[in-house]
Short mmCIF file of C-alpha atoms in Angstrom, two decimals:
data_model
loop_
_atom_site.label_atom_id
_atom_site.label_comp_id
_atom_site.label_asym_id
_atom_site.label_seq_id
_atom_site.Cartn_x
_atom_site.Cartn_y
_atom_site.Cartn_z
CA MET B 19 61.25 98.08 -72.10
CA LYS B 20 57.87 96.37 -72.27
CA LYS B 21 59.51 92.99 -72.80
CA THR B 22 61.60 93.50 -69.66
CA LEU B 23 58.50 94.35 -67.57
CA VAL B 24 56.59 91.34 -68.85
CA LYS B 25 59.54 89.09 -68.12
CA LYS B 26 59.81 90.46 -64.57
CA LYS B 27 56.07 90.01 -63.98
CA TYR B 28 56.27 86.44 -65.30
CA LYS B 29 59.16 85.61 -62.99
CA LYS B 30 57.32 87.14 -60.03
CA LEU B 31 54.15 85.18 -60.80
CA THR B 32 56.11 81.95 -61.17
CA PHE B 33 57.82 82.56 -57.84
CA LEU B 34 54.48 83.14 -56.06
CA MET B 35 52.99 79.96 -57.54
CA LEU B 36 55.98 77.90 -56.41
CA LEU B 37 55.82 79.46 -52.96
CA THR B 38 52.11 78.62 -52.67
CA PHE B 39 52.76 75.04 -53.83
CA CYS B 40 55.50 74.59 -51.24
CA MET B 41 53.27 75.94 -48.48
CA VAL B 42 50.49 73.48 -49.35
CA VAL B 43 52.76 70.46 -49.80
CA LEU B 44 54.95 71.16 -46.80
CA LEU B 45 52.16 72.23 -44.48
CA PRO B 46 52.13 69.85 -41.48
CA THR B 47 49.22 67.41 -41.47
CA GLY B 48 48.38 68.56 -37.97
CA ALA B 49 47.72 72.07 -39.28
CA LEU B 50 45.32 70.70 -41.88
CA ALA B 51 43.66 68.50 -39.28
CA ALA B 52 43.26 71.52 -37.04
CA LYS B 53 40.72 72.87 -39.52
CA ALA B 54 38.40 69.95 -38.68
CA LYS B 55 35.97 71.27 -36.13
CA ALA B 56 35.89 69.55 -32.74
CA PRO B 57 32.57 69.10 -30.89
CA SER B 58 31.41 71.98 -28.71
CA LYS B 59 31.67 72.03 -24.93
CA VAL B 60 28.88 70.13 -23.17
CA THR B 61 26.76 71.87 -20.55
CA ILE B 62 25.36 69.68 -17.77
CA GLN B 63 21.90 71.12 -17.14
CA LYS B 64 20.82 68.99 -14.21
CA ILE B 65 22.19 66.38 -11.82
CA SER B 66 20.17 64.55 -9.19
CA ALA B 67 20.73 61.65 -6.80
CA SER B 68 18.44 59.23 -5.03
CA ALA B 69 19.00 57.20 -1.91
CA ALA B 70 18.46 54.08 -4.01
CA GLY B 71 21.99 54.47 -5.40
CA LYS B 72 21.23 56.31 -8.64
CA VAL B 73 22.53 59.55 -10.15
CA THR B 74 20.85 61.04 -13.23
CA LEU B 75 22.62 63.53 -15.52
CA ARG B 76 20.98 65.69 -18.16
CA TRP B 77 22.94 67.80 -20.62
CA LYS B 78 22.32 69.97 -23.64
CA LYS B 79 22.95 68.50 -27.09
CA VAL B 80 26.00 70.01 -28.82
CA SER B 81 26.98 70.36 -32.46
CA GLY B 82 29.57 68.06 -33.99
CA ALA B 83 28.97 65.16 -31.57
CA THR B 84 28.50 61.53 -32.58
CA SER B 85 28.66 60.30 -28.98
CA TYR B 86 29.09 61.46 -25.37
CA LYS B 87 31.45 60.07 -22.76
CA ILE B 88 30.49 60.26 -19.06
CA TYR B 89 33.08 60.40 -16.26
CA TYR B 90 32.76 60.16 -12.50
CA ARG B 91 34.84 60.04 -9.33
CA LYS B 92 34.53 60.63 -5.62
CA ALA B 93 34.59 64.39 -5.11
CA SER B 94 37.71 63.99 -2.95
CA ALA B 95 39.56 61.81 -5.51
CA LYS B 96 41.81 62.95 -8.36
CA SER B 97 41.46 60.31 -11.07
CA TRP B 98 38.34 60.03 -13.23
CA ASN B 99 36.52 56.84 -14.26
CA VAL B 100 34.82 56.49 -17.64
CA ILE B 101 31.45 54.93 -16.82
CA ALA B 102 29.56 55.21 -20.10
CA ASP B 103 29.71 56.11 -23.78
CA VAL B 104 26.28 56.94 -25.22
CA LYS B 105 24.91 57.84 -28.64
CA SER B 106 24.61 61.48 -29.71
CA THR B 107 20.82 61.09 -29.67
CA LYS B 108 20.97 60.72 -25.89
CA THR B 109 21.04 63.74 -23.58
CA GLN B 110 20.45 61.86 -20.34
CA TYR B 111 22.23 59.08 -18.46
CA THR B 112 21.45 57.31 -15.19
CA HIS B 113 24.42 55.93 -13.26
CA ARG B 114 23.31 53.01 -11.11
CA SER B 115 25.54 51.81 -8.32
CA SER B 116 27.56 48.69 -9.17
CA LYS B 117 30.57 46.78 -7.87
CA LYS B 118 32.79 48.46 -10.46
CA TYR B 119 31.37 51.98 -10.14
CA PRO B 120 29.77 52.18 -6.68
CA LEU B 121 27.61 54.95 -5.21
CA LYS B 122 27.67 54.96 -1.43
CA SER B 123 25.21 56.57 0.92
CA GLY B 124 26.32 59.98 2.23
CA ILE B 125 29.29 60.30 -0.19
CA LYS B 126 29.71 63.22 -2.61
CA TYR B 127 30.57 62.40 -6.24
CA ALA B 128 31.73 64.53 -9.17
CA TYR B 129 30.67 64.14 -12.82
CA ARG B 130 31.65 65.57 -16.18
CA VAL B 131 30.76 64.91 -19.83
CA ARG B 132 32.47 65.53 -23.13
CA ALA B 133 31.48 65.00 -26.74
CA TYR B 134 33.32 62.97 -29.38
CA ASN B 135 33.18 63.05 -33.18
CA SER B 136 34.02 59.71 -34.80
CA ARG B 137 34.51 61.29 -38.24
CA THR B 138 37.16 63.82 -37.21
CA LYS B 139 38.44 61.62 -34.36
CA GLN B 140 38.27 64.63 -32.05
CA TYR B 141 36.97 65.20 -28.52
CA GLY B 142 35.34 68.39 -27.39
CA PRO B 143 36.37 70.09 -24.13
CA TYR B 144 35.24 68.65 -20.81
CA SER B 145 32.06 70.08 -19.34
CA SER B 146 32.17 71.92 -16.05
CA VAL B 147 32.29 69.54 -13.10
CA LYS B 148 29.01 68.94 -11.26
CA THR B 149 28.84 67.35 -7.82
CA VAL B 150 26.06 65.56 -5.99
CA ARG B 151 25.81 63.79 -2.65
CA ILE B 152 24.04 60.44 -2.33
CA PRO B 153 21.34 60.90 0.34
CA LYS B 154 21.63 58.85 3.48
CA ALA B 155 19.18 56.08 2.88
CA THR B 156 17.30 55.71 6.16
CA PRO B 157 13.74 54.50 5.59
CA ALA B 158 10.92 56.66 6.90
CA LYS B 159 8.54 55.42 9.60
CA VAL B 160 5.95 52.99 8.26
CA ASN B 161 2.25 53.62 8.78
CA LEU B 162 0.72 50.23 9.60
CA LYS B 163 -2.82 50.88 8.38
CA LYS B 164 -4.59 47.66 9.16
CA ALA B 165 -4.29 44.26 10.87
CA SER B 166 -7.20 41.87 10.56
CA ALA B 167 -7.72 38.19 11.33
CA LEU B 168 -8.77 36.35 8.19
CA SER B 169 -9.35 33.10 10.04
CA SER B 170 -8.28 31.27 13.15
CA GLY B 171 -4.88 30.72 11.58
CA SER B 172 -3.97 33.86 9.61
CA VAL B 173 -3.64 37.65 10.00
CA ARG B 174 -3.56 40.12 7.10
CA LEU B 175 -1.42 43.29 7.46
CA SER B 176 -1.35 46.31 5.17
CA TRP B 177 0.80 49.44 5.33
CA ALA B 178 1.73 52.51 3.30
CA LYS B 179 4.87 52.53 1.18
CA VAL B 180 7.71 54.68 2.56
CA SER B 181 10.74 56.35 1.00
CA ASN B 182 14.23 54.79 1.06
CA ALA B 183 13.01 51.27 1.86
CA THR B 184 14.35 48.38 -0.23
CA SER B 185 12.42 45.88 1.88
CA TYR B 186 10.10 45.65 4.89
CA ARG B 187 10.47 43.50 7.99
CA ILE B 188 7.36 42.30 9.82
CA TYR B 189 7.32 41.68 13.58
CA TYR B 190 4.81 40.19 16.00
CA ARG B 191 4.48 39.34 19.67
CA LYS B 192 1.82 38.09 22.03
CA TYR B 193 -0.15 41.02 23.42
CA GLY B 194 1.28 42.21 26.74
CA THR B 195 4.82 40.90 26.12
CA LYS B 196 7.83 43.05 25.21
CA THR B 197 9.99 40.97 22.87
CA TRP B 198 9.39 41.29 19.12
CA LYS B 199 9.86 38.34 16.76
CA ALA B 200 10.79 39.04 13.13
CA ILE B 201 8.52 36.75 11.13
CA ALA B 202 9.13 37.86 7.54
CA THR B 203 10.96 40.20 5.15
CA VAL B 204 9.24 41.29 1.94
CA SER B 205 10.37 43.41 -1.00
CA ALA B 206 9.83 47.16 -1.31
CA GLY B 207 7.11 46.55 -3.88
CA ARG B 208 4.91 44.86 -1.27
CA THR B 209 2.59 46.78 1.05
CA SER B 210 0.78 43.83 2.59
CA TYR B 211 1.58 40.49 4.21
CA THR B 212 -0.40 37.52 5.48
CA HIS B 213 0.93 35.85 8.62
CA ARG B 214 -0.10 32.20 8.65
CA SER B 215 0.22 30.18 11.82
CA SER B 216 3.25 27.87 11.99
CA ALA B 217 5.17 25.90 14.59
CA LYS B 218 7.78 28.66 14.72
CA TYR B 219 5.37 31.61 14.71
CA PRO B 220 2.05 30.25 16.03
CA LEU B 221 -1.35 31.94 16.18
CA LYS B 222 -3.65 30.56 18.86
CA ALA B 223 -7.41 30.91 18.86
CA ASN B 224 -8.94 33.52 21.17
CA THR B 225 -5.51 35.13 21.73
CA ARG B 226 -4.44 38.71 21.00
CA TYR B 227 -1.28 39.53 19.02
CA THR B 228 0.46 42.83 18.30
CA TYR B 229 2.18 43.64 14.99
CA ALA B 230 4.68 46.23 13.74
CA VAL B 231 6.59 46.86 10.49
CA ARG B 232 9.75 48.79 9.68
CA GLY B 233 11.65 49.56 6.50
CA TYR B 234 15.19 48.48 5.67
CA ASN B 235 17.67 49.88 3.12
CA LYS B 236 20.22 47.37 1.83
CA ASN B 237 22.51 50.10 0.39
CA SER B 238 23.06 51.82 3.73
CA GLY B 239 22.32 48.81 5.95
CA LYS B 240 19.93 50.93 8.02
CA TYR B 241 16.51 50.17 9.47
CA GLY B 242 13.83 52.79 9.85
CA PRO B 243 11.88 53.23 13.09
CA TYR B 244 9.19 50.77 14.11
CA SER B 245 5.73 51.57 12.81
CA ASN B 246 2.72 52.21 14.95
CA VAL B 247 1.38 48.95 16.36
CA ARG B 248 -1.85 47.10 15.58
CA THR B 249 -3.41 44.48 17.82
CA VAL B 250 -5.76 41.76 16.64
CA ARG B 251 -7.59 38.89 18.35
CA ILE B 252 -7.51 35.48 16.69
CA PRO B 253 -11.10 34.13 16.48
CA LYS B 254 -12.23 30.65 17.36
CA LYS B 255 -12.21 28.12 14.56
CA THR B 256 -15.29 28.35 12.34
CA THR B 257 -16.34 26.87 9.03
CA THR B 258 -15.89 29.43 6.25
CA THR B 259 -17.08 29.53 2.68
CA LYS B 260 -14.34 30.04 0.12
CA GLU B 261 -14.74 33.22 -1.96
CA PRO B 262 -14.79 32.77 -5.74
CA VAL B 263 -11.48 33.58 -7.44
CA GLN B 264 -11.61 36.71 -9.60
CA LYS B 265 -10.06 36.47 -13.05
CA ALA B 266 -7.97 38.89 -15.09
CA ARG B 267 -9.67 40.69 -17.97
CA TYR B 268 -6.88 40.00 -20.50
CA SER B 269 -4.67 37.08 -21.53
CA TYR B 270 -0.95 36.96 -20.78
CA GLU B 271 2.15 34.95 -21.59
CA LEU B 272 5.68 35.63 -20.33
CA ILE B 273 8.55 34.88 -22.75
CA LEU B 274 12.31 35.31 -22.30
CA MET B 275 13.59 37.03 -25.47
CA ASN B 276 17.34 36.59 -24.95
CA PRO B 277 18.72 34.60 -27.91
CA TYR B 278 21.02 32.55 -25.66
CA PRO B 279 19.86 30.22 -22.86
CA GLU B 280 21.90 31.85 -20.10
CA VAL B 281 21.38 35.38 -18.78
CA TYR B 282 23.66 37.36 -16.49
CA THR B 283 23.81 40.17 -13.97
CA ASP B 284 25.34 42.52 -16.56
CA SER B 285 22.11 44.07 -17.88
CA ALA B 286 23.90 46.12 -20.55
CA THR B 287 24.99 43.03 -22.50
CA SER B 288 23.14 39.97 -21.27
CA GLY B 289 20.46 40.78 -18.68
CA PRO B 290 16.98 39.20 -18.98
CA ILE B 291 14.62 40.78 -21.52
CA LEU B 292 10.95 39.81 -21.25
CA TYR B 293 8.21 39.80 -23.86
CA ILE B 294 4.84 40.17 -22.13
CA LYS B 295 2.50 38.80 -24.78
CA THR B 296 -0.93 40.25 -24.05
CA ASN B 297 -4.00 41.92 -25.51
CA ASN B 298 -4.04 44.45 -22.64
CA PRO B 299 -3.79 47.96 -24.18
CA ASP B 300 -2.81 49.61 -20.86
CA TYR B 301 0.75 48.80 -19.79
CA SER B 302 0.30 50.67 -16.48
CA SER B 303 -2.17 48.02 -15.28
CA ILE B 304 0.39 45.21 -15.72
CA ARG B 305 2.59 44.17 -12.81
CA ILE B 306 5.58 41.81 -12.94
CA HIS B 307 6.29 40.35 -9.53
CA SER B 308 9.65 38.72 -8.89
CA ASP B 309 10.63 36.33 -6.12
CA PRO B 310 13.30 37.13 -4.99
CA ASP B 311 12.69 40.75 -5.80
CA ILE B 312 14.31 42.46 -8.80
CA THR B 313 13.84 46.08 -7.83
CA THR B 314 15.27 47.76 -10.94
CA GLY B 315 14.86 47.63 -14.68
CA VAL B 316 16.39 49.24 -17.76
CA VAL B 317 14.48 52.04 -19.47
CA LEU B 318 13.66 50.94 -23.02
CA SER B 319 13.08 53.45 -25.82
CA GLU B 320 12.48 53.40 -29.58
CA ASP B 321 16.24 53.37 -30.26
CA SER B 322 17.17 50.71 -27.68
CA PHE B 323 17.24 47.98 -30.36
CA ASP B 324 17.73 48.50 -34.08
CA ASP B 325 15.88 45.28 -34.90
CA VAL B 326 12.77 46.08 -32.83
CA GLU B 327 9.86 48.22 -34.02
CA GLY B 328 8.17 49.74 -30.97
CA THR B 329 6.97 52.75 -29.03
CA GLN B 330 8.18 53.75 -25.57
CA VAL B 331 5.50 53.63 -22.85
CA GLY B 332 6.93 54.49 -19.45
CA ASN B 333 9.99 52.29 -18.98
CA TRP B 334 8.62 49.63 -21.34
CA LEU B 335 8.56 49.24 -25.10
CA LYS B 336 5.19 48.57 -26.73
CA VAL B 337 5.65 46.14 -29.60
CA ASP B 338 3.38 44.05 -31.79
CA GLY B 339 1.30 41.79 -29.56
CA GLY B 340 2.54 43.07 -26.21
CA TYR B 341 5.43 44.77 -24.42
CA LEU B 342 9.18 44.42 -23.85
CA ARG B 343 10.64 44.84 -20.35
CA GLN B 344 14.35 44.58 -19.50
CA LEU B 345 15.23 43.62 -15.91
CA GLN B 346 18.40 44.45 -13.99
CA PRO B 347 19.10 41.73 -11.40
CA GLU B 348 21.87 42.71 -9.00
CA LYS B 349 22.57 39.19 -7.76
CA ALA B 350 22.85 35.76 -9.30
CA GLY B 351 20.13 33.28 -8.46
CA THR B 352 16.87 31.68 -9.57
CA TYR B 353 13.97 34.11 -9.96
CA THR B 354 10.29 33.29 -10.31
CA LEU B 355 8.48 35.94 -12.36
CA GLU B 356 4.69 36.28 -12.36
CA VAL B 357 2.37 38.62 -14.24
CA TYR B 358 -0.46 40.31 -12.33
CA GLU B 359 -3.19 42.62 -13.56
CA LEU B 360 -4.31 45.58 -11.48
CA LYS B 361 -7.92 45.44 -10.30
CA GLU B 362 -10.36 47.96 -11.75
CA GLU B 363 -10.78 49.92 -8.53
CA TYR B 364 -7.06 50.79 -8.46
CA LEU B 365 -6.59 51.79 -12.12
CA GLU B 366 -6.99 55.53 -11.51
CA ASN B 367 -4.10 55.51 -9.04
CA SER B 368 -1.98 52.87 -10.78
CA ILE B 369 1.29 54.85 -10.55
CA TYR B 370 1.07 54.89 -6.75
CA ILE B 371 0.55 51.15 -6.37
CA GLY B 372 3.50 48.78 -6.44
CA ASN B 373 3.64 45.09 -7.31
CA ASP B 374 1.63 43.89 -4.32
CA PRO B 375 -0.58 40.98 -5.48
CA ALA B 376 -3.26 42.12 -3.00
CA TYR B 377 -4.31 44.81 -5.49
CA CYS B 378 -4.19 42.54 -8.53
CA TYR B 379 -5.75 39.62 -10.34
CA GLU B 380 -3.68 36.52 -10.91
CA THR B 381 -3.07 35.90 -14.62
CA GLY B 382 -1.39 32.50 -14.47
CA ALA B 383 1.52 33.77 -16.59
CA SER B 384 4.83 32.90 -14.95
CA LEU B 385 8.44 32.20 -15.83
CA LYS B 386 11.40 30.88 -13.89
CA ILE B 387 14.82 32.21 -14.91
CA ARG B 388 18.29 31.48 -13.64
CA VAL B 389 20.62 34.48 -13.57
CA LYS B 390 24.37 33.90 -13.43
CA ASP B 391 27.02 36.27 -12.12
CA TYR B 392 28.66 37.90 -15.16
CA ILE B 393 32.12 38.29 -13.61
CA GLU B 394 32.22 34.70 -12.38
CA ALA B 395 31.00 33.41 -15.76
CA GLU B 396 33.74 35.33 -17.56
CA LYS B 397 36.35 33.80 -15.23
CA GLU B 398 34.93 30.34 -15.92
CA TRP B 399 35.15 31.00 -19.67
CA ILE B 400 38.79 32.12 -19.43
CA GLN B 401 39.64 29.12 -17.23
CA GLY B 402 38.25 26.93 -20.01
CA MET B 403 40.62 28.58 -22.49
CA ILE B 404 43.51 28.04 -20.08
CA ARG B 405 42.69 24.32 -19.94
CA THR B 406 42.36 24.10 -23.73
CA TYR B 407 45.41 26.01 -24.93
CA THR B 408 48.02 25.85 -22.15
CA THR B 409 50.09 23.32 -20.24
CA SER B 410 51.47 23.46 -16.72
CA ASP B 411 55.09 23.81 -17.90
CA MET B 412 54.42 27.03 -19.85
CA THR B 413 55.52 30.43 -18.60
CA PRO B 414 52.80 33.06 -17.99
CA LYS B 415 53.80 34.78 -21.24
CA GLU B 416 53.60 31.51 -23.18
CA LYS B 417 50.17 30.78 -21.69
CA PHE B 418 48.91 34.25 -22.58
CA GLU B 419 50.15 34.05 -26.17
CA ALA B 420 48.85 30.48 -26.57
CA ILE B 421 45.33 31.66 -25.66
CA VAL B 422 45.52 34.74 -27.88
CA ASN B 423 46.77 32.76 -30.89
CA GLY B 424 44.68 29.65 -30.30
CA GLU B 425 41.30 31.18 -29.41
CA PHE B 426 41.32 34.48 -31.27
CA TYR B 427 43.61 33.89 -34.27
CA GLY B 428 43.41 30.14 -34.81
CA ASN B 429 47.20 30.00 -34.47
CA SER B 430 47.51 32.28 -37.48
CA ALA B 431 48.45 35.93 -37.08
CA SER B 432 46.89 36.80 -40.44
CA SER B 433 43.28 35.76 -39.88
CA GLN B 434 40.88 35.70 -36.97
CA THR B 435 38.43 32.93 -36.17
CA LYS B 436 34.81 33.15 -35.03
CA TYR B 437 35.06 36.56 -33.33
CA ARG B 438 33.63 39.62 -35.06
CA TYR B 439 33.49 43.32 -34.38
CA HIS B 440 30.43 44.62 -32.52
CA ALA B 441 27.48 44.96 -34.92
CA VAL B 442 27.67 48.26 -36.83
CA LYS B 443 25.55 49.94 -39.50
CA TYR B 444 26.19 52.85 -41.82
CA ASP B 445 24.52 56.07 -40.68
CA GLN B 446 23.82 58.37 -43.63
CA SER B 447 23.32 61.45 -41.44
CA ALA B 448 26.58 60.89 -39.56
CA GLY B 449 28.46 59.76 -42.66
CA ASP B 450 30.08 56.99 -40.65
CA TYR B 451 29.52 53.55 -39.14
CA VAL B 452 27.74 53.53 -35.78
CA TYR B 453 26.90 50.77 -33.31
CA ALA B 454 23.83 48.67 -34.06
CA SER B 455 22.12 47.28 -30.97
CA LEU B 456 20.45 43.99 -31.89
CA LEU B 457 18.08 42.17 -29.55
CA SER B 458 18.53 39.11 -31.75
CA GLU B 459 22.24 39.04 -30.84
CA ILE B 460 22.35 40.45 -27.32
CA GLY B 461 24.67 38.42 -25.13
CA ALA B 462 28.08 38.07 -23.53
CA ILE B 463 31.26 37.87 -25.65
CA TRP B 464 31.42 34.09 -25.23
CA GLN B 465 27.85 33.85 -26.54
CA ASN B 466 27.66 36.15 -29.59
CA HIS B 467 31.45 36.32 -30.22
CA ARG B 468 31.31 40.08 -30.81
CA MET B 469 33.98 42.46 -29.50
CA ASP B 470 35.19 45.98 -30.15
CA SER B 471 38.10 48.23 -29.23
CA TYR B 472 36.53 48.89 -25.82
CA THR B 473 35.79 45.32 -24.69
CA SER B 474 38.71 43.43 -26.29
CA PRO B 475 41.62 45.11 -24.42
CA ARG B 476 39.75 44.69 -21.14
CA LEU B 477 39.33 41.00 -21.90
CA LEU B 478 43.07 40.70 -22.56
CA CYS B 479 43.77 42.27 -19.16
CA ASP B 480 41.48 39.69 -17.51
CA ILE B 481 43.21 36.83 -19.34
CA GLY B 482 46.62 38.20 -18.34
CA TYR B 483 45.55 38.45 -14.72
CA LEU B 484 44.38 34.83 -14.56
CA VAL B 485 47.54 33.42 -16.18
CA GLY B 486 49.86 35.73 -14.21
CA TYR B 487 51.09 37.79 -17.19
CA ASP B 488 50.99 41.52 -16.48
CA VAL B 489 49.45 43.49 -19.36
CA LYS B 490 47.83 46.91 -19.20
CA MET B 491 45.62 48.97 -21.46
CA ILE B 492 47.61 51.64 -23.28
CA THR B 493 44.90 54.29 -23.42
CA GLY B 494 41.16 54.78 -23.19
CA ASN B 495 41.25 57.50 -25.85
CA VAL B 496 39.57 56.04 -28.96
CA SER B 497 41.33 58.59 -31.19
CA ASP B 498 44.66 56.96 -30.33
CA PRO B 499 45.57 54.18 -32.83
CA LEU B 500 46.77 52.02 -29.91
CA HIS B 501 43.56 52.20 -27.88
CA ALA B 502 42.65 48.60 -28.86
CA TYR B 503 46.02 47.28 -27.64
CA VAL B 504 47.49 46.18 -24.33
CA LYS B 505 51.15 46.39 -23.42
CA SER B 506 53.20 43.98 -21.32
CA SER B 507 55.89 45.02 -18.85
CA GLU B 508 58.41 43.87 -21.48
CA GLY B 509 56.97 46.28 -24.04
CA ASN B 510 55.11 43.70 -26.16
CA LEU B 511 51.87 44.87 -27.81
CA TYR B 512 48.82 42.62 -28.20
CA THR B 513 45.35 43.07 -29.67
CA ILE B 514 42.44 40.75 -30.42
CA CYS B 515 40.06 43.45 -31.69
CA PRO B 516 38.43 42.25 -34.93
CA MET B 517 38.37 44.51 -37.99
CA LEU B 518 35.38 46.85 -38.12
CA GLU B 519 34.35 45.30 -41.46
CA THR B 520 33.54 41.99 -39.73
CA GLY B 521 30.76 43.66 -37.76
CA ILE B 522 28.95 45.42 -40.60
CA VAL B 523 25.27 44.51 -40.86
CA GLU B 524 23.97 45.46 -44.31
CA ASN B 525 20.26 44.81 -43.79
CA ILE B 526 18.75 44.87 -40.31
CA GLY B 527 15.46 43.01 -40.29
CA LYS B 528 12.83 43.65 -37.62
CA ILE B 529 11.85 40.92 -35.16
CA ASP B 530 8.47 39.35 -35.96
CA PHE B 531 6.70 39.07 -32.60
CA SER B 532 3.75 37.23 -34.17
CA LYS B 533 5.95 34.10 -34.18
CA TYR B 534 5.98 33.99 -30.38
#
């Protein structure tokens, strides 16, 4: 009897063990993957817009996130645009109007954010949608504070800065007449102007002239109202003694830090980065004046560059021997940059004073840079590949494949050439590889030859467009194995994304600024 019971118990135990084994082995991989925790839902805490074409989002950090993806659209539209992918250390993002992702005056836009975990390859849920309307950018009325004749051939004007102005236009007319003449346009950072007599806009001795100023906003194309007027009499010619030139208290040198000779309008990858070499301990007293005006810059922080040791001060980065400042030119062109130092009497109110040289000492530090249009430069680069790898008798498909194989694979499907994955480093806390932003390598794809699964399929689409071969990105979801590929109308798949291993940087050394 006992033997029978033991035998039955043994058979029952064996059956349960086999059943458990089958459940584990046959359990769908999706069910096991489901145990991996996805990031939590993001909460957008604040959204604000300025008439200068900027929207700032702030959200609360969530658990399980290695990065955040930001989406936007017109409030009336249905499809979303991915405008940024930021590190998990960031809880704020500023969307600046651009050709690709514009922000127009008076239009309402919607935003949402969601978290992503690169280890589990999972996205969290979308945040609640937040909307904001871009204010109508009409400049306020200017207060023309002073107009004074400096000599028989010049008049100095000064006014108070107003909101929503991206530039100021100065007008004059002979006293008693009605028609204004626009004599100059200056940047929004200026609050003074000196009118010097010329053949076109003369100033005659012992004659009265009336002046006015009004603001202009380039984003909305609107002028503000005319300021109050100021009238001044031009004195008779006299012999004047030249005032001694005041000197800056500190030394300055302006150095372009970009590792490649050409810089572009795309500030995220190849915009101009300046090293202001100085012994001035107060960054707020330093002014960088640009002609033509560059009104915006990129906020630099301690984690902006992995190869830079520095401390954030305002929008600048304090480094050994000076400061780093990244500019954001909107248009291609040649820019003359000059360093000015704020005079002692204005130091207490430095945050309210712009880049007007009237309040500053000249330092003699200057730099001329040529900024190229990023989109046009990319087209020029692709056209060069078309000339190198294709012939006129090729079909669009043959041209496309000739460029892919010749430029990116060296005509061998098994090995790539000079192109590498975007620089990455191993993050112990995340347990995964993360992007490494290197000032020593910052540049366009055709400069540093670095690509990733985000930039490479977009480049293929641009190449296809210029050779007439229709290819489209398969997905923007990085958890999809095909997100680095494009697909032709015939169903062919193509990718030029380098292997992640090619981008690994084992030891990231810090830039030695004492060498500059």
